[in-house]
Coordinates of C-alpha atoms in Angstrom, one line a residue:
M201 CA 58.2 66.2 71.2
K202 CA 58.5 67.8 74.7
K203 CA 61.0 65.2 75.6
L204 CA 63.1 66.0 72.6
L205 CA 63.3 69.8 73.3
P206 CA 66.1 69.6 76.0
I207 CA 68.1 67.4 73.6
I208 CA 67.6 69.8 70.7
A209 CA 68.6 72.7 72.9
S210 CA 71.7 70.9 74.0
L211 CA 72.7 70.2 70.4
F212 CA 72.4 73.8 69.5
L213 CA 74.5 74.8 72.5
I214 CA 77.2 72.2 71.6
L215 CA 77.3 73.5 68.0
S216 CA 77.6 77.1 69.3
L217 CA 80.5 76.0 71.4
K218 CA 82.3 74.7 68.4
A219 CA 81.4 77.8 66.3
N220 CA 82.4 80.4 68.9
A221 CA 85.6 78.7 70.0
S222 CA 87.5 79.3 66.7
T223 CA 91.3 79.0 67.4
D224 CA 91.8 81.9 64.9
S225 CA 90.8 84.2 67.7
F226 CA 93.6 82.9 69.9
L227 CA 97.3 83.3 69.8
L228 CA 98.0 79.6 70.5
S229 CA 96.6 76.5 68.8
S230 CA 94.8 74.0 71.0
K231 CA 97.8 71.7 70.8
Q232 CA 100.1 74.4 72.0
V233 CA 97.8 75.2 74.9
E234 CA 97.8 71.5 75.8
R235 CA 101.6 71.4 75.7
E236 CA 101.9 74.5 77.9
A237 CA 99.4 73.1 80.4
K238 CA 101.3 69.8 80.6
I239 CA 104.5 71.7 81.4
I240 CA 102.8 73.3 84.4
D241 CA 101.3 69.9 85.3
R242 CA 104.8 68.4 85.6
I243 CA 106.1 71.3 87.7
L244 CA 103.2 70.9 90.1
E245 CA 103.5 67.1 90.2
K246 CA 107.2 67.4 91.1
A247 CA 106.3 69.8 94.0
H248 CA 103.6 67.4 95.2
Q249 CA 105.9 64.5 95.2
K250 CA 108.6 66.4 97.0
E251 CA 106.1 67.5 99.7
N252 CA 104.4 64.0 99.8
L253 CA 101.0 65.5 99.3
R254 CA 97.6 63.8 98.9
I255 CA 96.1 64.7 95.6
P256 CA 92.3 65.5 95.6
N257 CA 89.9 63.7 93.3
D258 CA 88.8 65.2 90.0
L259 CA 85.6 67.1 90.1
D260 CA 82.5 65.5 88.5
E261 CA 81.6 67.1 85.1
G262 CA 78.7 69.1 86.5
K263 CA 80.7 70.8 89.3
F264 CA 83.6 71.4 86.9
S265 CA 81.3 73.2 84.4
R266 CA 80.1 75.4 87.3
R267 CA 83.7 76.2 88.3
L268 CA 84.5 77.1 84.7
Y269 CA 81.5 79.4 84.4
L270 CA 82.3 81.2 87.6
A271 CA 86.0 81.6 86.7
I272 CA 85.5 82.8 83.1
A273 CA 81.9 84.0 82.8
G274 CA 81.7 85.4 86.3
R275 CA 78.4 83.6 86.9
I276 CA 76.9 80.1 87.4
P277 CA 75.8 78.2 84.2
S278 CA 72.1 77.9 83.3
Y279 CA 70.3 74.6 83.2
D280 CA 70.6 74.4 79.4
E281 CA 74.3 75.3 79.5
T282 CA 75.0 72.6 82.0
T283 CA 73.0 70.1 80.1
A284 CA 74.8 70.9 76.8
Y285 CA 78.2 70.5 78.5
L286 CA 77.2 67.1 80.1
N287 CA 75.8 65.9 76.8
N288 CA 78.9 66.8 74.9
E289 CA 80.8 63.5 74.5
S290 CA 83.8 65.0 72.7
K291 CA 87.1 64.2 74.3
D292 CA 87.9 67.9 74.0
Q293 CA 84.7 69.0 75.8
K294 CA 86.6 70.9 78.6
A295 CA 89.0 72.7 76.3
M296 CA 86.0 73.6 74.0
L297 CA 84.1 75.1 76.9
V298 CA 87.1 77.1 78.1
D299 CA 87.6 78.5 74.6
S300 CA 84.0 79.3 74.0
L301 CA 83.6 81.1 77.3
L302 CA 86.8 83.1 76.8
L303 CA 85.3 84.5 73.6
S304 CA 81.9 85.3 75.1
P305 CA 80.5 88.6 76.3
A306 CA 80.3 87.1 79.8
Y307 CA 84.1 86.9 79.9
E308 CA 84.4 90.6 79.0
S309 CA 82.0 91.4 81.8
Q310 CA 83.9 89.3 84.3
M311 CA 87.3 90.7 83.2
F312 CA 86.0 94.3 83.5
N313 CA 85.1 93.5 87.1
W314 CA 88.6 92.3 87.7
W315 CA 90.1 95.5 86.1
A316 CA 87.6 97.6 88.1
D317 CA 88.8 96.2 91.3
L318 CA 92.5 96.5 90.3
L319 CA 92.2 100.1 89.2
R320 CA 89.7 101.2 91.9
L321 CA 87.2 102.4 89.3
Q322 CA 84.4 104.6 90.4
S323 CA 81.4 106.2 88.6
R324 CA 82.2 109.5 90.4
M325 CA 85.8 110.3 90.7
R326 CA 87.8 113.1 92.5
G327 CA 88.6 114.7 89.2
G328 CA 86.0 115.5 86.6
A329 CA 82.9 114.5 88.5
Q330 CA 81.0 117.4 86.9
I331 CA 81.5 115.9 83.4
G332 CA 81.1 112.3 84.3
A333 CA 84.8 111.5 84.0
G334 CA 84.3 108.3 86.0
E335 CA 81.9 106.8 83.4
L336 CA 84.3 107.9 80.6
Y337 CA 87.2 106.1 82.3
N338 CA 85.1 103.0 82.8
H339 CA 84.1 103.0 79.2
W340 CA 87.8 103.1 78.1
V341 CA 88.6 100.2 80.3
K342 CA 85.7 98.2 78.8
E343 CA 87.1 98.9 75.4
Q344 CA 90.5 97.6 76.4
V345 CA 88.9 94.3 77.6
A346 CA 86.7 94.0 74.5
E347 CA 89.7 94.5 72.2
N348 CA 91.8 92.1 74.4
K349 CA 94.6 94.6 74.8
S350 CA 97.7 93.2 76.3
F351 CA 98.4 94.0 80.0
D352 CA 101.7 95.7 79.3
Q353 CA 100.0 97.9 76.6
V354 CA 97.2 98.9 79.0
A355 CA 99.7 99.7 81.8
Y356 CA 101.8 101.8 79.5
S357 CA 98.7 103.7 78.2
L358 CA 97.6 104.4 81.8
V359 CA 100.9 105.9 83.1
T360 CA 101.7 107.9 80.0
A361 CA 98.1 109.2 79.4
E362 CA 97.9 112.7 78.0
G363 CA 95.1 114.9 77.0
Y364 CA 91.3 115.1 77.5
Q365 CA 89.4 111.8 77.9
W366 CA 87.9 112.1 74.4
E367 CA 91.5 112.3 73.1
D368 CA 93.0 109.7 75.5
G369 CA 90.6 107.7 77.6
A370 CA 93.5 106.5 79.9
A371 CA 93.6 110.1 81.3
G372 CA 91.1 108.8 83.8
Y373 CA 94.0 107.1 85.6
Y374 CA 95.2 110.5 86.8
L375 CA 91.8 112.0 87.3
R376 CA 91.0 109.0 89.7
D377 CA 93.7 110.5 92.0
A378 CA 93.3 114.1 91.0
G379 CA 95.4 116.4 93.2
M380 CA 97.1 113.4 94.9
E381 CA 100.2 113.0 92.7
L382 CA 102.3 111.3 95.4
D383 CA 99.5 108.9 96.3
N384 CA 99.1 108.0 92.6
M385 CA 102.7 106.9 92.5
S386 CA 102.3 104.6 95.5
N387 CA 99.2 103.1 93.9
T388 CA 101.1 102.6 90.7
T389 CA 104.0 100.7 92.3
Q390 CA 101.6 98.6 94.3
L391 CA 99.4 97.8 91.3
F392 CA 102.0 97.1 88.6
L393 CA 105.2 96.2 90.7
G394 CA 103.6 94.6 93.7
T395 CA 105.6 97.0 95.8
Q396 CA 104.2 98.9 98.8
M397 CA 106.0 102.2 99.1
V398 CA 103.3 104.3 100.7
C399 CA 105.1 104.4 104.1
A400 CA 108.1 106.0 102.4
Q401 CA 106.0 108.9 101.3
C402 CA 106.4 110.4 104.9
H403 CA 109.5 108.6 106.2
N404 CA 111.9 105.8 105.4
H405 CA 110.0 102.5 105.2
P406 CA 110.1 100.8 108.6
F407 CA 109.8 97.2 107.2
D408 CA 111.3 97.5 103.7
K409 CA 114.4 99.0 102.2
W410 CA 112.7 102.0 100.5
T411 CA 113.8 105.5 101.6
Q412 CA 111.8 108.6 101.5
Q413 CA 114.2 110.0 98.9
E414 CA 113.7 107.0 96.7
Y415 CA 109.9 107.4 96.9
Y416 CA 110.2 111.1 95.8
K417 CA 112.6 110.2 93.0
M418 CA 110.0 107.7 91.6
A419 CA 107.2 110.2 92.1
A420 CA 109.2 112.8 90.2
F421 CA 108.5 110.9 86.9
T422 CA 104.8 111.8 86.9
Y423 CA 104.6 114.6 89.3
G424 CA 104.4 117.0 86.3
V425 CA 101.2 115.2 85.1
S426 CA 98.5 117.6 86.1
S427 CA 94.8 116.6 86.2
R428 CA 93.8 120.3 85.5
T429 CA 93.8 121.2 81.8
G430 CA 92.7 124.2 79.7
K431 CA 95.4 126.5 81.0
E432 CA 96.1 127.9 77.5
L433 CA 92.5 129.1 77.1
Q434 CA 92.6 130.6 80.6
S435 CA 95.8 132.4 79.7
R436 CA 94.3 133.8 76.5
I437 CA 91.4 135.2 78.5
R438 CA 93.7 136.8 81.1
N439 CA 95.7 138.5 78.4
H440 CA 92.5 139.8 76.9
F441 CA 91.5 141.4 80.2
A442 CA 95.0 142.7 80.8
K443 CA 94.8 144.6 77.4
A444 CA 91.3 145.8 78.2
S445 CA 92.5 147.3 81.5
K446 CA 95.6 148.9 80.1
G447 CA 95.8 152.6 81.1
L448 CA 93.7 152.1 84.2
S449 CA 95.2 152.8 87.6
S450 CA 95.6 149.9 90.1
K451 CA 92.7 151.3 92.1
Q452 CA 90.5 151.4 89.1
R453 CA 91.4 147.9 88.0
K454 CA 90.7 146.6 91.5
K455 CA 87.3 148.4 91.6
K456 CA 86.4 147.0 88.2
A457 CA 87.4 143.5 89.2
Q458 CA 85.4 143.5 92.4
S459 CA 82.2 144.8 90.7
K460 CA 79.1 142.5 90.5
E461 CA 79.3 142.5 86.7
A462 CA 82.9 141.3 86.8
T463 CA 82.1 138.6 89.4
A464 CA 79.2 137.3 87.3
L465 CA 81.4 137.4 84.2
R466 CA 84.1 135.3 85.9
K467 CA 81.5 132.8 87.0
A468 CA 80.2 132.6 83.4
L469 CA 83.6 132.1 81.9
Q470 CA 84.4 129.4 84.5
E471 CA 81.2 127.6 83.5
M472 CA 82.1 127.8 79.8
L473 CA 85.6 126.4 80.5
R474 CA 84.5 123.7 83.0
P475 CA 84.3 120.8 80.5
L476 CA 87.8 121.6 79.4
Q477 CA 89.4 121.6 82.8
Y478 CA 89.8 117.9 83.4
G479 CA 92.4 115.6 81.8
A480 CA 96.1 114.7 82.0
Q481 CA 98.4 117.5 81.0
H482 CA 102.2 117.0 81.1
T483 CA 103.8 120.0 82.6
P484 CA 107.5 120.9 83.6
R485 CA 106.5 121.1 87.3
K486 CA 109.3 119.8 89.5
L487 CA 109.1 117.9 92.7
T488 CA 111.0 118.9 95.8
L489 CA 111.5 117.1 99.1
P490 CA 109.2 118.1 101.9
H491 CA 110.0 121.1 104.1
D492 CA 110.5 118.8 107.1
Y493 CA 112.8 116.2 105.4
Q494 CA 114.9 114.8 108.2
Y495 CA 117.6 112.6 106.6
E496 CA 121.2 113.4 105.9
D497 CA 121.2 112.2 102.2
A498 CA 119.5 115.5 101.1
K499 CA 118.2 118.8 102.3
P500 CA 114.6 119.9 102.8
K501 CA 112.9 121.4 99.7
E502 CA 115.7 120.1 97.5
K503 CA 114.7 119.3 94.0
V504 CA 114.7 115.6 93.1
S505 CA 115.4 114.0 89.7
P506 CA 113.3 111.1 88.5
T507 CA 115.1 107.8 89.1
P508 CA 113.6 104.3 88.9
I509 CA 113.6 102.1 92.1
F510 CA 115.1 99.1 90.2
G511 CA 118.1 99.1 87.9
E512 CA 120.2 101.9 86.6
P513 CA 119.1 105.5 85.9
L514 CA 117.4 105.8 82.5
E515 CA 119.6 106.9 79.6
G516 CA 118.7 109.9 77.6
L517 CA 116.2 111.1 80.2
N518 CA 114.9 114.7 79.8
E519 CA 111.9 116.8 80.6
E520 CA 110.2 116.0 77.4
N521 CA 110.5 112.2 77.4
Q522 CA 110.6 111.3 81.1
V523 CA 107.0 110.0 81.3
D524 CA 107.4 108.0 78.1
L525 CA 110.7 106.4 79.3
Y526 CA 109.2 105.7 82.7
G527 CA 106.3 103.9 81.0
K528 CA 108.7 101.8 79.0
W529 CA 110.8 101.0 82.0
L530 CA 107.7 100.1 84.1
T531 CA 106.3 97.6 81.5
S532 CA 109.6 96.2 80.2
P533 CA 110.1 92.4 80.5
E534 CA 113.5 93.3 82.0
N535 CA 111.8 95.0 84.9
P536 CA 112.4 92.6 87.8
R537 CA 108.8 92.7 89.1
F538 CA 106.4 93.8 86.4
T539 CA 106.0 90.4 84.7
K540 CA 106.2 88.3 87.9
V541 CA 103.5 90.4 89.6
I542 CA 100.9 90.1 86.9
A543 CA 101.7 86.4 86.4
N544 CA 101.2 85.8 90.1
R545 CA 97.9 87.9 90.1
M546 CA 96.6 85.7 87.2
W547 CA 97.5 82.5 89.0
K548 CA 95.6 83.7 92.1
K549 CA 92.6 84.7 89.9
V550 CA 92.4 81.1 88.7
F551 CA 93.5 79.1 91.7
G552 CA 92.4 81.3 94.6
R553 CA 95.8 82.1 96.0
G554 CA 99.0 83.5 94.7
L555 CA 102.4 81.7 94.5
V556 CA 103.4 84.8 96.4
E557 CA 101.1 86.3 99.1
P558 CA 100.2 89.1 99.5
V559 CA 100.2 89.7 95.7
D560 CA 101.0 93.4 96.2
D561 CA 103.7 93.3 98.8
W562 CA 106.9 91.8 97.2
R563 CA 110.3 92.4 98.8
D564 CA 113.9 91.3 98.1
D565 CA 113.5 88.2 100.3
T566 CA 110.1 87.2 98.9
Q567 CA 109.9 83.5 98.1
A568 CA 107.3 81.8 95.9
S569 CA 105.7 78.6 97.3
I570 CA 106.9 76.9 94.1
P571 CA 109.8 79.0 92.7
E572 CA 110.2 76.9 89.6
L573 CA 106.6 77.5 88.7
L574 CA 106.8 81.3 89.2
E575 CA 109.9 81.5 87.0
H576 CA 108.1 79.4 84.3
L577 CA 104.9 81.6 84.5
E578 CA 107.0 84.8 84.1
K579 CA 108.6 83.4 80.9
L580 CA 105.2 82.2 79.7
M581 CA 103.6 85.7 80.2
V582 CA 106.3 87.1 78.0
R583 CA 105.8 84.4 75.4
V584 CA 102.1 85.1 75.1
D585 CA 102.9 88.8 74.9
Y586 CA 101.0 89.7 78.1
D587 CA 97.7 88.4 76.6
L588 CA 95.8 87.8 79.8
R589 CA 93.1 85.8 78.0
E590 CA 95.6 83.5 76.5
F591 CA 97.5 83.1 79.8
Q592 CA 94.3 82.2 81.6
R593 CA 93.4 79.8 78.8
I594 CA 96.5 77.8 79.6
L595 CA 96.0 77.9 83.4
L596 CA 92.3 76.7 83.0
N597 CA 93.6 73.6 81.2
V598 CA 96.0 72.6 84.0
K599 CA 94.9 69.4 85.7
A600 CA 94.9 70.9 89.2
F601 CA 92.2 73.3 88.2
G602 CA 89.8 70.4 87.6
R603 CA 90.3 68.8 91.0
E604 CA 88.3 69.2 94.2
A605 CA 89.2 72.2 96.3
T606 CA 91.3 71.6 99.4
D607 CA 89.5 70.3 102.4
Y608 CA 91.8 72.0 105.0
E609 CA 92.5 75.5 106.0
V610 CA 95.6 77.1 104.5
A611 CA 97.4 79.4 106.9
N612 CA 98.5 82.7 105.5
D613 CA 102.1 82.2 106.7
R614 CA 102.5 78.7 105.2
P615 CA 103.2 77.8 101.6
Y616 CA 100.5 76.2 99.5
Y617 CA 101.5 73.8 96.7
F618 CA 98.2 73.8 94.7
E619 CA 97.0 70.2 94.8
G620 CA 93.8 71.8 93.7
P621 CA 92.2 75.3 93.7
L622 CA 91.7 76.9 97.1
L623 CA 88.2 76.8 98.5
S624 CA 86.7 80.3 98.2
R625 CA 83.4 82.2 98.4
M626 CA 81.7 83.6 95.4
S627 CA 82.5 87.3 95.0
A628 CA 79.8 89.9 95.3
E629 CA 80.0 90.4 91.5
Q630 CA 79.6 86.7 90.9
L631 CA 76.6 86.5 93.2
W632 CA 74.9 89.5 91.5
D633 CA 75.6 88.3 88.0
S634 CA 74.4 84.8 88.8
F635 CA 71.1 86.2 90.2
V636 CA 70.7 88.3 87.1
S637 CA 71.3 85.4 84.8
L638 CA 68.6 83.4 86.7
A639 CA 66.1 86.3 86.6
V640 CA 66.7 87.7 83.1
P641 CA 67.0 85.8 79.8
Y642 CA 70.2 86.3 77.7
A643 CA 71.7 88.4 80.6
D644 CA 75.1 88.4 79.0
E645 CA 73.9 90.3 76.1
R646 CA 72.0 92.9 78.1
V647 CA 74.6 95.6 78.5
R648 CA 74.8 99.3 78.7
D649 CA 74.8 101.0 75.3
P650 CA 78.4 102.1 74.5
K651 CA 77.0 104.5 71.9
I652 CA 75.7 106.8 74.6
I653 CA 79.3 107.3 76.0
E654 CA 80.8 107.4 72.4
E655 CA 78.3 110.2 71.5
K656 CA 79.2 112.0 74.7
L657 CA 82.9 111.8 73.9
D658 CA 82.1 113.2 70.4
R659 CA 80.1 116.1 71.8
F660 CA 83.0 117.0 74.1
S661 CA 85.4 116.9 71.2
Q662 CA 83.1 119.3 69.3
Y663 CA 82.9 121.6 72.2
Q664 CA 86.7 121.7 72.6
T665 CA 87.1 122.5 68.9
K666 CA 84.5 125.3 69.1
M667 CA 86.0 126.8 72.3
E668 CA 89.5 126.7 71.1
G669 CA 88.4 128.4 67.8
L670 CA 86.9 131.4 69.6
D671 CA 88.9 134.5 70.0
P672 CA 89.0 135.9 73.6
A673 CA 86.8 138.9 72.7
K674 CA 84.1 136.6 71.3
M675 CA 84.4 134.3 74.3
V676 CA 84.0 137.2 76.8
S677 CA 81.0 138.5 74.8
L678 CA 79.3 135.1 75.0
A679 CA 80.1 134.8 78.7
S680 CA 78.5 138.3 79.2
K681 CA 75.3 137.2 77.5
G682 CA 75.3 134.0 79.6
A683 CA 75.8 135.9 82.8
K684 CA 72.8 138.0 82.2
A685 CA 70.6 135.1 81.0
S686 CA 71.6 132.9 84.0
K687 CA 71.1 135.5 86.7
H688 CA 67.7 134.1 87.7
V689 CA 69.0 130.5 87.5
L690 CA 71.9 131.3 89.8
Q691 CA 69.6 133.0 92.2
R692 CA 67.3 130.0 92.3
M693 CA 70.4 127.7 92.9
E694 CA 71.3 129.8 95.9
E695 CA 67.8 129.6 97.3
V696 CA 67.7 125.8 96.9
Q697 CA 71.0 125.5 98.6
L698 CA 69.8 127.5 101.6
E699 CA 66.6 125.4 101.8
L700 CA 68.6 122.3 101.6
R701 CA 70.8 123.3 104.5
E702 CA 67.6 124.0 106.6
A703 CA 66.2 120.6 105.6
Q704 CA 69.4 118.9 106.6
K705 CA 69.5 120.7 110.0
A706 CA 65.9 119.6 110.6
D707 CA 66.8 116.1 109.6
D708 CA 64.0 116.2 107.0
L709 CA 65.2 113.4 104.6
A710 CA 62.3 113.6 102.2
A711 CA 62.7 117.4 101.8
A712 CA 66.4 117.1 101.4
G713 CA 66.1 114.5 98.7
R714 CA 63.5 116.6 96.8
L715 CA 65.7 119.7 97.1
R716 CA 68.8 117.8 95.8
R717 CA 66.8 116.7 92.8
E718 CA 65.6 120.3 92.2
Y719 CA 69.1 121.7 92.5
S720 CA 70.4 119.2 90.0
K721 CA 67.6 120.2 87.6
V722 CA 68.3 123.9 88.0
R723 CA 72.1 123.2 87.6
N724 CA 71.4 121.5 84.3
E725 CA 69.4 124.5 83.2
Q726 CA 72.5 126.6 83.7
R727 CA 74.7 124.1 81.9
T728 CA 72.3 124.0 79.0
L729 CA 72.2 127.7 78.7
F730 CA 75.9 128.1 78.4
A731 CA 76.4 125.1 76.1
K732 CA 73.7 126.3 73.7
L733 CA 75.1 129.9 73.7
I734 CA 78.4 128.4 72.4
M735 CA 77.3 125.5 70.2
G736 CA 73.8 126.6 69.1
D737 CA 70.3 125.3 69.7
G738 CA 70.9 122.2 67.7
F739 CA 73.6 120.9 70.0
D740 CA 72.6 117.9 72.2
V741 CA 73.4 119.2 75.7
K742 CA 71.8 116.2 77.4
S743 CA 74.3 113.8 75.8
L744 CA 77.1 116.0 77.1
Y745 CA 76.2 115.9 80.7
G746 CA 73.8 113.0 81.0
R747 CA 74.7 109.6 82.3
G748 CA 75.2 106.6 80.0
T749 CA 72.9 104.1 81.7
S750 CA 70.5 102.9 79.0
T751 CA 70.7 99.3 77.9
K752 CA 72.1 98.6 74.4
T753 CA 68.9 96.7 73.5
A754 CA 66.4 98.7 75.6
N755 CA 63.6 98.1 73.0
D756 CA 64.4 94.4 72.6
S757 CA 61.3 92.2 73.1
R758 CA 63.4 89.6 75.0
W759 CA 63.5 91.9 78.0
K760 CA 60.0 93.4 77.9
G761 CA 58.8 93.8 81.4
Y762 CA 62.2 93.4 83.1
S763 CA 63.6 96.1 85.2
S764 CA 66.4 98.1 83.5
S765 CA 68.5 97.8 86.7
L766 CA 68.7 94.0 86.3
M767 CA 71.9 94.1 84.3
R768 CA 75.4 92.6 84.7

């Protein structure tokens, strides 16, 4: 019986491959994928013959399954998974494994890592760190991967984001670079257009054609997107105080504003409004050239109008629609770089090197190592409607992917013709996920519980609705109560801060760590106090400010005794 167990396990895995890899979940049929892969095979074969290249041998089935798992699942296969693949005698075993893995939770984890690197995701971001904006942004990206949103749709959502993160999760794109509007634009062009314009932020680009004025004209599209929100509520409160101070002399108003009570009240109001201060708000703010602008095509501090770096000025552009038209221009198949750049990024993801290198530094004279292939991949990306999963599905069925890696070093300044994938090290994420899959059973299913973040988003929405429904007089009254109730908490926070500074001066790491934890605890007391004043005792404050780190199946017996940190 023991000898039969591996065979039985293998049969179950083979059956699961067939069940999971339903072509209904894909845009193309298996036959269409095969045809598309063969077109790429012919283009590569033509290039190989022209360059008179030696073609590497095909990988043996065991090594090929390992390569597939690393490329799609982001980890090495288990013993049972390898055995199941090797025991599958179907002529379509490779295509079946590709399809099965592309529909697995492991693929979603691996693609999130890819997106996280591309978008420079962080758990703590410049904007909204106090409300956990980084985790909210990460959650939104994970949702896009799980729903297999097309690349152009995700890109459009990011650059046109508007509102709070519980209204539009893509707002995290602007919170990531909060207060750095010009830098955000250079990141956008590098990410989506493979164009490095950062040098032109301060002066005409020394190695490319971009001028400083062109940079500013591009940045003008989104310069009005502010990462600070809640200005309407703040305006209502200011008007309330203006009415209350009516009839007082300027001296009396100044004295009243500088009193301890007024200072405490302002701090209380700031604390109440804090959760509503972070998002993406479209404003009419205009961009001007810097005061030290040195070129003859414009004057310092001159206002600039939004203009794309490629093609003609956008028709019908006005203050209300400029972000939307910019997003459509950026992600259009007619944009000369958008589609090429993502097709090239995907090719590098699968084969280890782009047809164009670096992938994010395209210029007018940039040449692909195989121009015909890049042109074909650009059209293919449009045909599959920017579906990155479908696009990878085709590339993974290309013959060259199944060959041994190159046995020679490829110089950065020399073209590579892809006889096989480039030899590359495992990434840090692949190493970690492989170790986790070896240490923990069913590692692909052990994920952070999305409900924790979803509940957090819902609580923020409730808080927003309640705050916006309060008249200014009621808001000030609640803030006054909060200021009195939090007096001792604020005093303790100041004491802890002083103690922390002393501990840091003395280089007492243990004391500093303890004091940081204590400060965080006291800070949460203050947050709880204000949130409950506004929302009532039944409101779950912890879900509003807590971190969503619990596993989805924390009570699952399969992981009893395993550390909660052992997670993909």
